[in-house]
mmCIF file of C-alpha atoms and ligand atoms in Angstrom:
data_model
loop_
_atom_site.group_PDB
_atom_site.id
_atom_site.type_symbol
_atom_site.label_atom_id
_atom_site.label_comp_id
_atom_site.label_asym_id
_atom_site.label_seq_id
_atom_site.Cartn_x
_atom_site.Cartn_y
_atom_site.Cartn_z
ATOM 1 C CA MET A 156 -0.035 0.075 0.011
ATOM 2 C CA ASP A 157 1.270 3.447 -0.926
ATOM 3 C CA TYR A 158 1.243 6.147 1.948
ATOM 4 C CA MET A 159 2.966 9.253 3.273
ATOM 5 C CA VAL A 160 4.373 9.904 6.672
ATOM 6 C CA SER A 161 4.738 13.530 7.834
ATOM 7 C CA ALA A 162 7.578 14.094 10.770
ATOM 8 C CA VAL A 163 8.628 16.934 12.754
ATOM 9 C CA ALA A 164 12.149 17.350 14.700
ATOM 10 C CA LEU A 165 13.590 20.216 16.662
ATOM 11 C CA GLU A 166 10.203 21.348 17.897
ATOM 12 C CA GLY A 167 8.953 21.959 14.678
ATOM 13 C CA GLN A 168 12.058 23.910 13.053
ATOM 14 C CA VAL A 169 12.354 20.730 10.937
ATOM 15 C CA ARG A 170 9.692 19.291 8.623
ATOM 16 C CA ALA A 171 10.237 16.046 6.996
ATOM 17 C CA LEU A 172 8.001 13.731 4.762
ATOM 18 C CA ALA A 173 8.343 10.603 3.038
ATOM 19 C CA ALA A 174 6.043 8.575 0.709
ATOM 20 C CA ARG A 175 5.825 5.336 -1.103
ATOM 21 C CA THR A 176 4.134 5.550 -4.238
ATOM 22 C CA THR A 177 4.804 2.387 -6.066
ATOM 23 C CA ALA A 178 1.238 1.341 -6.666
ATOM 24 C CA LEU A 179 0.058 4.563 -7.750
ATOM 25 C CA VAL A 180 2.713 5.270 -10.348
ATOM 26 C CA ASP A 181 2.072 2.055 -11.621
ATOM 27 C CA GLU A 182 -1.569 2.528 -12.039
ATOM 28 C CA ALA A 183 -0.979 5.776 -13.819
ATOM 29 C CA ARG A 184 1.913 3.923 -16.063
ATOM 30 C CA ARG A 185 -1.370 1.336 -16.994
ATOM 31 C CA ARG A 186 -4.147 3.659 -17.365
ATOM 32 C CA HIS A 187 -1.931 6.256 -19.647
ATOM 33 C CA GLY A 188 0.180 3.527 -21.481
ATOM 34 C CA CYS A 189 3.454 5.399 -20.481
ATOM 35 C CA SER A 190 6.720 4.569 -21.860
ATOM 36 C CA PRO A 191 9.448 4.001 -19.272
ATOM 37 C CA THR A 192 10.678 7.764 -19.231
ATOM 38 C CA VAL A 193 7.152 9.042 -19.201
ATOM 39 C CA THR A 194 6.390 6.753 -16.380
ATOM 40 C CA ALA A 195 9.862 8.079 -14.654
ATOM 41 C CA ALA A 196 8.680 11.496 -15.483
ATOM 42 C CA LEU A 197 4.876 11.308 -14.442
ATOM 43 C CA GLY A 198 5.724 9.291 -11.274
ATOM 44 C CA ARG A 199 8.460 11.864 -9.980
ATOM 45 C CA ALA A 200 5.899 14.374 -10.524
ATOM 46 C CA LEU A 201 2.540 12.397 -8.831
ATOM 47 C CA THR A 202 5.057 11.623 -5.816
ATOM 48 C CA GLY A 203 6.144 15.422 -5.693
ATOM 49 C CA ALA A 204 2.657 16.724 -6.117
ATOM 50 C CA ALA A 205 1.687 14.379 -3.028
ATOM 51 C CA LEU A 206 4.386 15.652 -0.682
ATOM 52 C CA LEU A 207 3.666 19.362 -1.820
ATOM 53 C CA GLY A 208 -0.040 18.498 -0.836
ATOM 54 C CA SER A 209 0.754 16.990 2.750
ATOM 55 C CA THR A 210 -0.955 19.850 4.407
ATOM 56 C CA LEU A 211 -4.081 19.989 2.409
ATOM 57 C CA LYS A 212 -7.460 19.615 4.683
ATOM 58 C CA ASP A 213 -11.143 19.158 3.747
ATOM 59 C CA GLU A 214 -11.841 19.823 -0.069
ATOM 60 C CA GLN A 215 -8.581 21.362 -0.726
ATOM 61 C CA THR A 216 -6.536 20.506 -3.798
ATOM 62 C CA LEU A 217 -3.028 21.113 -5.151
ATOM 63 C CA THR A 218 -2.309 21.022 -8.923
ATOM 64 C CA LEU A 219 1.287 20.793 -10.040
ATOM 65 C CA ARG A 220 2.049 21.721 -13.627
ATOM 66 C CA ILE A 221 5.538 20.928 -15.155
ATOM 67 C CA VAL A 222 5.631 22.560 -18.827
ATOM 68 C CA GLY A 223 9.066 22.354 -20.511
ATOM 69 C CA ASP A 224 10.185 22.448 -23.955
ATOM 70 C CA GLY A 225 10.820 18.580 -24.131
ATOM 71 C CA PRO A 226 9.024 15.913 -26.213
ATOM 72 C CA ILE A 227 6.642 15.100 -23.296
ATOM 73 C CA GLY A 228 4.899 18.394 -23.771
ATOM 74 C CA GLY A 229 3.920 18.972 -20.210
ATOM 75 C CA ILE A 230 3.063 16.868 -17.027
ATOM 76 C CA LEU A 231 -0.048 17.677 -14.822
ATOM 77 C CA ALA A 232 -0.362 15.942 -11.301
ATOM 78 C CA ASP A 233 -3.319 16.694 -9.048
ATOM 79 C CA VAL A 234 -3.698 15.784 -5.390
ATOM 80 C CA ASP A 235 -6.523 16.128 -2.803
ATOM 81 C CA ALA A 236 -6.672 15.912 1.176
ATOM 82 C CA GLY A 237 -7.936 12.365 1.193
ATOM 83 C CA GLY A 238 -4.665 11.025 -0.725
ATOM 84 C CA SER A 239 -6.020 10.753 -3.969
ATOM 85 C CA VAL A 240 -3.473 11.089 -6.582
ATOM 86 C CA ARG A 241 -4.140 11.778 -10.368
ATOM 87 C CA GLY A 242 -2.393 13.017 -13.522
ATOM 88 C CA TYR A 243 -1.173 12.630 -17.031
ATOM 89 C CA ALA A 244 1.647 13.591 -19.415
ATOM 90 C CA ARG A 245 0.614 15.055 -22.748
ATOM 91 C CA ASN A 246 2.815 12.804 -24.799
ATOM 92 C CA ALA A 247 2.810 9.340 -22.839
ATOM 93 C CA ALA A 248 4.317 7.443 -25.504
ATOM 94 C CA VAL A 249 7.314 9.568 -25.914
ATOM 95 C CA ASP A 250 10.736 7.612 -25.103
ATOM 96 C CA LEU A 251 14.423 8.514 -25.175
ATOM 97 C CA PRO A 252 17.355 6.536 -24.809
ATOM 98 C CA LEU A 253 19.047 5.919 -21.415
ATOM 99 C CA ARG A 254 21.467 8.551 -20.234
ATOM 100 C CA PRO A 255 25.110 7.710 -20.486
ATOM 101 C CA ASP A 256 24.857 6.817 -16.903
ATOM 102 C CA GLY A 257 22.122 4.268 -17.422
ATOM 103 C CA LYS A 258 19.295 6.364 -15.969
ATOM 104 C CA LEU A 259 16.065 7.351 -17.541
ATOM 105 C CA ASP A 260 16.198 10.537 -19.363
ATOM 106 C CA VAL A 261 13.565 12.606 -17.506
ATOM 107 C CA GLY A 262 15.156 15.687 -18.202
ATOM 108 C CA GLY A 263 15.699 15.025 -22.020
ATOM 109 C CA ALA A 264 11.867 14.087 -21.945
ATOM 110 C CA VAL A 265 10.468 16.962 -19.973
ATOM 111 C CA GLY A 266 12.908 19.618 -21.208
ATOM 112 C CA ARG A 267 15.372 22.200 -19.434
ATOM 113 C CA ARG A 268 13.465 25.340 -20.471
ATOM 114 C CA GLY A 269 10.054 25.967 -18.879
ATOM 115 C CA PHE A 270 8.096 26.538 -15.869
ATOM 116 C CA VAL A 271 6.885 24.647 -12.778
ATOM 117 C CA TYR A 272 3.369 25.717 -11.696
ATOM 118 C CA VAL A 273 1.875 24.957 -8.477
ATOM 119 C CA THR A 274 -1.902 25.945 -7.808
ATOM 120 C CA ARG A 275 -3.560 25.615 -4.442
ATOM 121 C CA ASP A 276 -7.068 25.621 -4.033
ATOM 122 C CA LEU A 277 -7.792 26.232 -0.400
ATOM 123 C CA GLY A 278 -11.723 26.350 -1.034
ATOM 124 C CA PHE A 279 -11.962 30.022 -0.404
ATOM 125 C CA GLY A 280 -11.127 32.682 -2.878
ATOM 126 C CA GLU A 281 -9.382 32.458 -6.040
ATOM 127 C CA PRO A 282 -6.857 29.298 -6.130
ATOM 128 C CA TYR A 283 -3.399 30.769 -5.630
ATOM 129 C CA THR A 284 -0.865 29.852 -8.531
ATOM 130 C CA GLY A 285 3.029 30.116 -7.973
ATOM 131 C CA ASN A 286 5.528 29.308 -10.559
ATOM 132 C CA ALA A 287 9.354 29.112 -10.925
ATOM 133 C CA PRO A 288 11.690 28.242 -13.946
ATOM 134 C CA LEU A 289 12.546 24.806 -14.488
ATOM 135 C CA VAL A 290 16.504 23.988 -13.547
ATOM 136 C CA THR A 291 17.003 20.508 -15.117
ATOM 137 C CA GLY A 292 13.811 19.015 -15.678
ATOM 138 C CA GLU A 293 14.356 16.122 -13.497
ATOM 139 C CA VAL A 294 11.706 17.166 -11.270
ATOM 140 C CA ALA A 295 12.888 16.970 -8.036
ATOM 141 C CA GLU A 296 15.703 19.812 -8.402
ATOM 142 C CA ASP A 297 12.707 21.969 -10.095
ATOM 143 C CA LEU A 298 10.609 21.453 -7.037
ATOM 144 C CA THR A 299 13.459 22.488 -4.609
ATOM 145 C CA HIS A 300 13.927 25.596 -6.876
ATOM 146 C CA TYR A 301 10.375 26.246 -6.817
ATOM 147 C CA LEU A 302 9.870 26.066 -2.892
ATOM 148 C CA LEU A 303 12.784 28.273 -2.308
ATOM 149 C CA THR A 304 12.234 30.988 -4.687
ATOM 150 C CA SER A 305 8.232 31.096 -4.897
ATOM 151 C CA GLU A 306 7.177 30.043 -1.518
ATOM 152 C CA GLN A 307 10.422 30.928 0.353
ATOM 153 C CA VAL A 308 11.226 27.572 2.013
ATOM 154 C CA PRO A 309 14.687 26.296 1.808
ATOM 155 C CA SER A 310 13.874 22.590 0.961
ATOM 156 C CA ALA A 311 15.805 19.689 -0.160
ATOM 157 C CA VAL A 312 13.470 17.154 -2.297
ATOM 158 C CA GLY A 313 14.222 13.632 -3.545
ATOM 159 C CA LEU A 314 12.015 11.791 -6.094
ATOM 160 C CA GLY A 315 12.623 8.349 -7.557
ATOM 161 C CA VAL A 316 10.892 5.945 -9.802
ATOM 162 C CA MET A 317 12.454 2.650 -10.985
ATOM 163 C CA VAL A 318 10.899 0.761 -13.923
ATOM 164 C CA GLY A 319 11.531 -2.807 -14.398
ATOM 165 C CA PRO A 320 12.731 -4.335 -17.600
ATOM 166 C CA ASP A 321 9.035 -5.357 -18.323
ATOM 167 C CA THR A 322 8.436 -1.628 -18.137
ATOM 168 C CA THR A 323 6.251 -1.946 -14.957
ATOM 169 C CA THR A 324 6.906 0.546 -11.905
ATOM 170 C CA ARG A 325 9.198 -1.562 -9.468
ATOM 171 C CA ALA A 326 9.613 1.075 -6.826
ATOM 172 C CA ALA A 327 8.736 4.765 -6.669
ATOM 173 C CA GLY A 328 8.783 7.183 -3.846
ATOM 174 C CA GLY A 329 10.085 10.459 -2.350
ATOM 175 C CA TRP A 330 11.018 12.481 0.474
ATOM 176 C CA LEU A 331 11.197 16.257 1.708
ATOM 177 C CA LEU A 332 12.963 18.139 3.979
ATOM 178 C CA GLN A 333 12.692 21.590 5.130
ATOM 179 C CA ALA A 334 14.245 23.542 7.803
ATOM 180 C CA LEU A 335 12.859 26.812 8.995
ATOM 181 C CA PRO A 336 15.015 29.971 8.339
ATOM 182 C CA GLY A 337 17.188 30.464 11.295
ATOM 183 C CA ALA A 338 17.748 26.750 11.982
ATOM 184 C CA ASP A 339 20.680 25.794 14.056
ATOM 185 C CA PRO A 340 23.402 25.617 11.408
ATOM 186 C CA ALA A 341 25.339 22.616 12.976
ATOM 187 C CA VAL A 342 21.644 20.733 12.477
ATOM 188 C CA VAL A 343 21.424 21.962 9.022
ATOM 189 C CA ALA A 344 24.926 20.628 8.146
ATOM 190 C CA GLN A 345 23.740 17.180 9.817
ATOM 191 C CA LEU A 346 20.616 17.159 7.570
ATOM 192 C CA GLU A 347 22.934 17.574 4.753
ATOM 193 C CA ARG A 348 25.048 14.680 5.699
ATOM 194 C CA ASN A 349 22.104 12.606 6.119
ATOM 195 C CA ILE A 350 20.568 13.443 2.862
ATOM 196 C CA ALA A 351 24.101 12.697 1.042
ATOM 197 C CA GLY A 352 24.174 9.216 2.876
ATOM 198 C CA LEU A 353 20.462 8.432 2.013
ATOM 199 C CA GLY A 354 21.255 7.116 -1.637
ATOM 200 C CA ALA A 355 18.502 7.184 -4.379
ATOM 201 C CA VAL A 356 14.889 6.904 -3.214
ATOM 202 C CA SER A 357 13.629 4.851 -5.799
ATOM 203 C CA GLN A 358 16.533 1.942 -4.320
ATOM 204 C CA GLN A 359 15.648 2.410 -0.819
ATOM 205 C CA ILE A 360 11.906 1.738 -1.693
ATOM 206 C CA GLU A 361 12.914 -1.404 -3.940
ATOM 207 C CA SER A 362 14.773 -2.878 -1.162
ATOM 208 C CA GLY A 363 11.961 -2.943 1.053
ATOM 209 C CA ARG A 364 12.470 0.285 3.204
ATOM 210 C CA ALA A 365 9.175 1.920 4.594
ATOM 211 C CA PRO A 366 8.861 5.628 4.724
ATOM 212 C CA GLU A 367 9.584 5.616 8.442
ATOM 213 C CA ASP A 368 12.866 4.075 7.516
ATOM 214 C CA ILE A 369 13.940 6.944 5.280
ATOM 215 C CA LEU A 370 12.829 9.251 7.850
ATOM 216 C CA ALA A 371 14.985 7.838 10.161
ATOM 217 C CA THR A 372 18.030 8.091 7.862
ATOM 218 C CA LEU A 373 16.827 11.941 6.970
ATOM 219 C CA LEU A 374 16.653 12.872 10.542
ATOM 220 C CA SER A 375 19.406 10.714 11.917
ATOM 221 C CA GLY A 376 20.843 12.614 15.097
ATOM 222 C CA GLN A 377 17.574 14.455 15.911
ATOM 223 C CA GLU A 378 14.866 13.558 17.952
ATOM 224 C CA TRP A 379 11.863 13.445 15.794
ATOM 225 C CA ARG A 380 8.107 12.099 15.617
ATOM 226 C CA ALA A 381 5.742 11.367 13.128
ATOM 227 C CA VAL A 382 2.626 13.542 13.185
ATOM 228 C CA ASP A 383 0.298 12.428 10.303
ATOM 229 C CA THR A 384 0.056 9.120 8.229
ATOM 230 C CA ARG A 385 -1.770 9.501 5.065
ATOM 231 C CA PRO A 386 -2.687 6.691 2.388
ATOM 232 C CA LEU A 387 -2.007 7.532 -1.150
ATOM 233 C CA ALA A 388 -3.829 6.041 -4.060
ATOM 234 C CA PHE A 389 -4.401 6.843 -7.905
ATOM 235 C CA ARG A 390 -7.970 7.858 -7.729
ATOM 236 C CA CYS A 391 -9.838 10.385 -10.152
ATOM 237 C CA ARG A 392 -12.759 12.687 -9.381
ATOM 238 C CA CYS A 393 -14.410 12.060 -12.640
ATOM 239 C CA GLY A 394 -17.279 10.445 -13.148
ATOM 240 C CA ARG A 395 -20.592 9.316 -15.472
ATOM 241 C CA ASP A 396 -22.220 12.280 -13.945
ATOM 242 C CA LYS A 397 -19.609 15.003 -14.799
ATOM 243 C CA ALA A 398 -19.141 13.771 -17.985
ATOM 244 C CA LEU A 399 -23.062 14.059 -18.786
ATOM 245 C CA GLY A 400 -22.387 17.891 -17.256
ATOM 246 C CA VAL A 401 -19.891 18.313 -20.129
ATOM 247 C CA LEU A 402 -22.125 16.924 -22.500
ATOM 248 C CA ALA A 403 -25.025 19.317 -21.492
ATOM 249 C CA SER A 404 -22.759 22.362 -21.393
ATOM 250 C CA LEU A 405 -22.217 21.939 -25.271
ATOM 251 C CA GLY A 406 -25.900 22.874 -25.841
ATOM 252 C CA ARG A 407 -29.266 21.728 -27.354
ATOM 253 C CA ASP A 408 -28.435 21.970 -30.930
ATOM 254 C CA GLU A 409 -24.713 20.240 -30.745
ATOM 255 C CA LEU A 410 -26.568 17.371 -28.973
ATOM 256 C CA VAL A 411 -28.931 17.154 -31.580
ATOM 257 C CA ASP A 412 -26.275 16.987 -34.227
ATOM 258 C CA MET A 413 -24.567 14.416 -32.229
ATOM 259 C CA ALA A 414 -27.728 12.132 -31.744
ATOM 260 C CA GLU A 415 -28.461 12.279 -35.642
ATOM 261 C CA GLY A 416 -24.954 10.987 -36.301
ATOM 262 C CA ASP A 417 -25.963 7.953 -34.635
ATOM 263 C CA ALA A 418 -22.634 7.004 -33.304
ATOM 264 C CA GLY A 419 -23.327 8.332 -29.850
ATOM 265 C CA ALA A 420 -20.361 10.115 -27.951
ATOM 266 C CA GLU A 421 -17.367 9.518 -26.239
ATOM 267 C CA LEU A 422 -15.548 11.544 -23.515
ATOM 268 C CA THR A 423 -12.010 10.437 -22.297
ATOM 269 C CA CYS A 424 -10.938 11.903 -18.957
ATOM 270 C CA HIS A 425 -7.323 13.304 -19.259
ATOM 271 C CA PHE A 426 -6.528 12.618 -15.818
ATOM 272 C CA CYS A 427 -6.928 8.944 -15.554
ATOM 273 C CA GLY A 428 -7.741 7.649 -19.289
ATOM 274 C CA GLU A 429 -11.418 6.695 -18.317
ATOM 275 C CA VAL A 430 -13.932 6.468 -21.319
ATOM 276 C CA TYR A 431 -17.433 7.413 -20.969
ATOM 277 C CA ARG A 432 -19.722 6.490 -23.863
ATOM 278 C CA PHE A 433 -23.147 7.787 -24.386
ATOM 279 C CA THR A 434 -25.517 6.317 -27.044
ATOM 280 C CA ALA A 435 -27.639 8.340 -29.504
ATOM 281 C CA GLU A 436 -30.747 7.493 -27.818
ATOM 282 C CA GLU A 437 -28.992 9.071 -24.669
ATOM 283 C CA LEU A 438 -27.834 12.368 -26.457
ATOM 284 C CA ALA A 439 -31.320 12.769 -27.829
ATOM 285 C CA GLU A 440 -33.107 12.336 -24.465
ATOM 286 C CA MET A 441 -30.734 14.933 -22.928
ATOM 287 C CA ALA A 442 -31.248 17.242 -25.942
ATOM 288 C CA ALA A 443 -35.134 17.210 -25.108
ATOM 289 C CA HIS A 444 -34.425 17.645 -21.483
ATOM 290 C CA LEU A 445 -32.487 20.862 -22.336
ATOM 291 C CA GLU A 446 -35.406 22.096 -24.612
ATOM 292 C CA ARG A 447 -37.546 22.014 -21.966
ATOM 293 C CA PRO A 448 -38.503 25.451 -20.428
ATOM 294 C CA VAL A 449 -36.941 26.086 -16.784
HETATM 295 ZN ZN1 LIG B 20 -10.902 10.674 -14.604
#
């Protein structure tokens, strides 16, 4: 099962998160037919969005958009307070040769010129969007830069996805570490050593280490406690009723045209790939309903 643990140390001066996301990343891969490179890129974005959304409550949502000049054409990841994570890459089939070091070329697929956008919908007022330029297109570095420049929170972020030879997701996860400005420099130096000693997060997850184990390494030398554990899953907020609403918004004439074409209509949810089909009879019935005076 996928989940995320939030922890604090040094009376709240240090905040840390760690997540395992293997199942939800693989569900995204399966739903969208992602290539290995896109599985890694989308998986890092989905995991990063989950980490950024760790403080969401009630009906609040967070949307992460990564728009670069690479062939993937943009990634969108969206999370809510219940740990539902969903998202897609514009070109899911794009694949690139491995980098010289044998790793998937996420930066090449995303592109190194572009922007990260983070939108928080807190359930009141207008949603707030912050942005920052891409640094490497490797996602973790881009989010680190975003948090520092747009949200003014010095942070370190690790994200990793390991794709197996059969192209399924073998392991995925991430962590995020934040020290409040003014935190003891000796503590910050210790945390930096801990990060350097952690290694790739995908390998940690693959070897069976739980989010709590990753936190224990990240916060080694400090007294820390877990303050929240949140299950995570790939889940979409779409549904047949919402698809109906989209069709109805086209208006009566459009629906009549579609019904006369006799082929019905098909709507695909971008976020999860779910297909909603409506017969010509259903379209005609809907058009008749729209005709009635209200
Ligand atoms: Zn959906």
